[in-house]
Every structure is written in C-alpha cells, then in structure tokens.
C-alpha cells in the first residue's frame, strides 16, 4: 500500500470516528436538554429512569457503540504502519 493511500485511509477513518462522536454528542444533548427541559413532576419514565436520562445516557451509549463497531468492521482497513522496503532487523545489527 502506498504512503498516500495509507494517509487517505487513515484520514477517512479519523473523520468517520469524529462524525460518529459528533452524532453522539448531538444525540446526548438533544435528549438530555431537550426532553429533560421541564419540571421533574412532568417527566416520563422508562424503566424507572427519567426519559431524558434513559435516552441520552442508557440507550445512546450502546447505540453509538454498535454504530462504531459497524464502521470499524466494514469501513476500516488494516494497513501497515511501517515504510515498505525497510527491514525491522536492520537496526539490530548496528552497534
């Protein structure tokens, strides 16, 4: 794999990961501050948790974890990080 291709691949992977975390922050913010914006007496509850907390923290984290797994499984590639044509043992013989 050429150096430019490795850089493009690593840039793409970094942008995908960043996009997922921006999506997660938006999810957390909307449910945390949007749904939770009101009097505690008016909250809806899911499994004993306030709905805003359940959807922002309890449900959001596993969903993002699954989404990241899908991205890593299908869009990330295993690429060599060393320069091609160099031998790792080259420096061992020098003293």
Coordinates of N, CA, C and O in Angstrom, one line a residue, residues 11-81:
X11 N -7.0 9.2 7.2 CA -7.8 10.4 7.3 C -9.3 10.1 7.3 O -10.1 10.7 8.0
X12 N -9.7 9.2 6.4 CA -11.1 8.8 6.3 C -11.6 8.1 7.6 O -12.7 8.4 8.0
X13 N -10.8 7.3 8.1 CA -11.2 6.6 9.4 C -11.3 7.6 10.5 O -12.2 7.5 11.3
X14 N -10.4 8.6 10.6 CA -10.5 9.6 11.6 C -11.7 10.4 11.5 O -12.4 10.7 12.5
X15 N -12.1 10.8 10.3 CA -13.3 11.6 10.0 C -14.5 10.8 10.3 O -15.5 11.4 10.9
X16 N -14.6 9.5 10.0 CA -15.7 8.7 10.4 C -15.9 8.6 11.9 O -17.0 8.8 12.4
X17 N -14.8 8.4 12.6 CA -14.9 8.3 14.1 C -15.3 9.7 14.6 O -16.2 9.7 15.5
X18 N -14.8 10.7 14.1 CA -15.2 12.1 14.6 C -16.7 12.3 14.3 O -17.4 12.9 15.2
X19 N -17.1 11.9 13.1 CA -18.6 12.1 12.8 C -19.5 11.4 13.7 O -20.5 11.9 14.1
X20 N -19.1 10.1 14.1 CA -19.9 9.3 15.0 C -20.0 10.0 16.4 O -21.0 10.1 17.0
X21 N -18.8 10.5 16.8 CA -18.8 11.2 18.1 C -19.6 12.5 18.1 O -20.2 12.8 19.1
X22 N -19.6 13.2 17.0 CA -20.4 14.4 16.9 C -21.8 14.1 16.9 O -22.7 14.7 17.6
X23 N -22.2 13.0 16.2 CA -23.6 12.5 16.2 C -24.0 12.1 17.7 O -25.1 12.4 18.1
X24 N -23.1 11.4 18.4 CA -23.4 11.0 19.7 C -23.6 12.2 20.6 O -24.5 12.2 21.5
X25 N -22.8 13.2 20.5 CA -22.9 14.4 21.3 C -24.2 15.1 21.0 O -24.9 15.5 21.9
X26 N -24.6 15.2 19.7 CA -25.9 15.8 19.4 C -27.0 15.0 20.0 O -28.0 15.6 20.5
X27 N -27.0 13.7 19.9 CA -28.0 12.8 20.4 C -28.1 13.1 21.9 O -29.2 13.2 22.5
X28 N -27.0 13.0 22.6 CA -27.0 13.2 24.1 C -27.5 14.6 24.4 O -28.3 14.7 25.4
X29 N -27.1 15.6 23.7 CA -27.5 17.0 24.0 C -29.0 17.2 23.8 O -29.7 17.7 24.6
X30 N -29.6 16.7 22.7 CA -31.0 16.8 22.3 C -31.8 16.1 23.4 O -32.8 16.7 23.9
X31 N -31.5 14.9 23.7 CA -32.3 14.1 24.7 C -32.1 14.7 26.1 O -33.0 14.7 26.9
X32 N -30.8 15.0 26.4 CA -30.5 15.5 27.8 C -31.1 16.8 28.1 O -31.7 17.1 29.2
X33 N -31.0 17.8 27.2 CA -31.6 19.1 27.4 C -32.9 19.4 26.7 O -33.6 20.2 27.2
X34 N -33.2 18.6 25.7 CA -34.5 18.9 25.0 C -35.6 18.2 25.7 O -36.6 18.8 26.1
X35 N -35.5 16.9 26.0 CA -36.5 16.1 26.6 C -36.6 16.4 28.1 O -37.6 16.4 28.7
X36 N -35.4 16.7 28.7 CA -35.4 17.0 30.1 C -35.7 18.4 30.5 O -35.5 18.8 31.7
X37 N -36.1 19.2 29.6 CA -36.4 20.6 29.8 C -37.8 20.7 30.3 O -38.7 20.9 29.5
X38 N -38.0 20.7 31.6 CA -39.3 20.8 32.2 C -39.3 20.5 33.7 O -38.2 20.2 34.2
X39 N -40.4 20.6 34.3 CA -40.5 20.3 35.7 C -40.4 18.8 36.0 O -40.9 18.0 35.2
X40 N -39.6 18.4 37.0 CA -39.5 17.0 37.3 C -40.8 16.2 37.5 O -40.9 15.0 37.3
X41 N -41.8 17.0 37.9 CA -43.1 16.3 38.2 C -43.7 15.9 36.8 O -44.6 15.0 36.8
X42 N -43.3 16.5 35.7 CA -43.9 16.2 34.4 C -43.1 15.2 33.6 O -43.4 14.9 32.5
X43 N -42.0 14.6 34.2 CA -41.2 13.7 33.5 C -41.9 12.4 33.2 O -42.7 11.9 34.0
X44 N -41.6 11.9 32.0 CA -42.0 10.5 31.7 C -40.8 9.6 32.1 O -39.7 10.0 32.1
X45 N -41.1 8.3 32.5 CA -40.1 7.4 33.0 C -40.1 6.2 32.1 O -41.1 5.7 31.6
X46 N -38.8 5.7 31.9 CA -38.6 4.5 31.1 C -37.7 3.6 32.0 O -36.6 4.0 32.4
X47 N -38.2 2.4 32.4 CA -37.5 1.5 33.3 C -37.1 2.2 34.6 O -36.0 1.9 35.1
X48 N -37.9 3.1 35.1 CA -37.5 3.8 36.4 C -36.6 5.0 36.2 O -36.4 5.7 37.2
X49 N -36.1 5.2 35.0 CA -35.3 6.4 34.8 C -36.1 7.5 34.1 O -37.0 7.2 33.3
X50 N -35.8 8.8 34.4 CA -36.4 9.8 33.6 C -36.1 9.6 32.1 O -35.0 9.1 31.8
X51 N -37.1 9.8 31.2 CA -36.9 9.6 29.8 C -35.7 10.3 29.2 O -35.0 9.7 28.4
X52 N -35.5 11.5 29.7 CA -34.3 12.2 29.1 C -33.0 11.5 29.5 O -32.1 11.5 28.6
X53 N -32.9 11.0 30.7 CA -31.7 10.3 31.1 C -31.6 9.0 30.4 O -30.5 8.6 29.9
X54 N -32.7 8.2 30.3 CA -32.6 6.9 29.7 C -32.2 7.0 28.2 O -31.3 6.3 27.8
X55 N -32.8 8.0 27.5 CA -32.5 8.0 26.0 C -31.1 8.7 25.8 O -30.4 8.3 24.8
X56 N -30.7 9.6 26.6 CA -29.4 10.3 26.4 C -28.2 9.4 26.8 O -27.2 9.3 26.2
X57 N -28.4 8.8 28.0 CA -27.2 8.0 28.6 C -27.3 6.5 28.4 O -26.4 5.8 28.0
X58 N -28.5 6.0 28.8 CA -28.6 4.5 28.9 C -28.8 3.9 27.5 O -28.1 2.9 27.1
X59 N -29.6 4.5 26.6 CA -29.8 4.0 25.3 C -28.8 4.5 24.3 O -28.4 3.8 23.3
X60 N -28.4 5.7 24.4 CA -27.4 6.4 23.5 C -26.1 5.7 23.4 O -25.6 5.5 22.3
X61 N -25.5 5.4 24.5 CA -24.2 4.8 24.5 C -24.1 3.4 23.8 O -23.2 3.2 23.0
X62 N -25.0 2.5 24.1 CA -25.0 1.2 23.4 C -25.2 1.4 21.9 O -24.6 0.7 21.0
X63 N -26.1 2.3 21.5 CA -26.3 2.6 20.1 C -25.1 3.1 19.4 O -24.8 2.6 18.3
X64 N -24.4 4.0 20.0 CA -23.2 4.5 19.4 C -22.1 3.5 19.4 O -21.3 3.4 18.4
X65 N -22.0 2.6 20.4 CA -21.0 1.6 20.4 C -21.3 0.6 19.3 O -20.3 0.2 18.6
X66 N -22.5 0.2 19.0 CA -22.9 -0.6 17.9 C -22.5 0.1 16.6 O -22.0 -0.6 15.6
X67 N -22.9 1.3 16.4 CA -22.6 2.1 15.2 C -21.0 2.1 15.0 O -20.6 1.9 13.8
X68 N -20.3 2.4 16.0 CA -18.8 2.3 15.8 C -18.3 1.0 15.4 O -17.4 0.8 14.6
X69 N -18.9 -0.1 16.0 CA -18.5 -1.4 15.6 C -18.7 -1.7 14.1 O -17.9 -2.2 13.4
X70 N -19.9 -1.2 13.7 CA -20.2 -1.4 12.2 C -19.2 -0.6 11.4 O -18.7 -1.2 10.4
X71 N -18.9 0.6 11.8 CA -17.9 1.4 11.0 C -16.6 0.7 11.0 O -15.9 0.6 9.9
X72 N -16.1 0.2 12.1 CA -14.8 -0.4 12.2 C -14.8 -1.7 11.4 O -13.9 -2.0 10.6
X73 N -15.9 -2.5 11.5 CA -16.0 -3.8 10.8 C -16.0 -3.6 9.2 O -15.4 -4.4 8.5
X74 N -16.7 -2.6 8.7 CA -17.0 -2.5 7.3 C -16.2 -1.4 6.6 O -16.0 -1.5 5.4
X75 N -15.7 -0.4 7.3 CA -15.1 0.7 6.6 C -13.6 0.9 7.0 O -12.9 1.6 6.2
X76 N -13.2 0.4 8.1 CA -11.8 0.5 8.5 C -11.0 -0.7 7.8 O -11.5 -1.8 7.7
X77 N -9.7 -0.4 7.5 CA -8.9 -1.4 6.9 C -7.6 -1.6 7.7 O -7.1 -0.6 8.3
X78 N -7.1 -2.8 7.8 CA -5.8 -3.0 8.4 C -4.7 -2.6 7.5 O -4.6 -3.2 6.4
X79 N -3.9 -1.6 7.8 CA -2.9 -1.1 7.0 C -1.5 -1.2 7.7 O -1.5 -1.0 8.9
X80 N -0.5 -1.4 7.0 CA 0.9 -1.5 7.6 C 1.3 -0.1 7.9 O 1.1 0.9 7.2
X81 N 1.9 0.1 9.1 CA 2.3 1.4 9.5 C 3.8 1.7 9.3 O 4.2 2.8 9.3

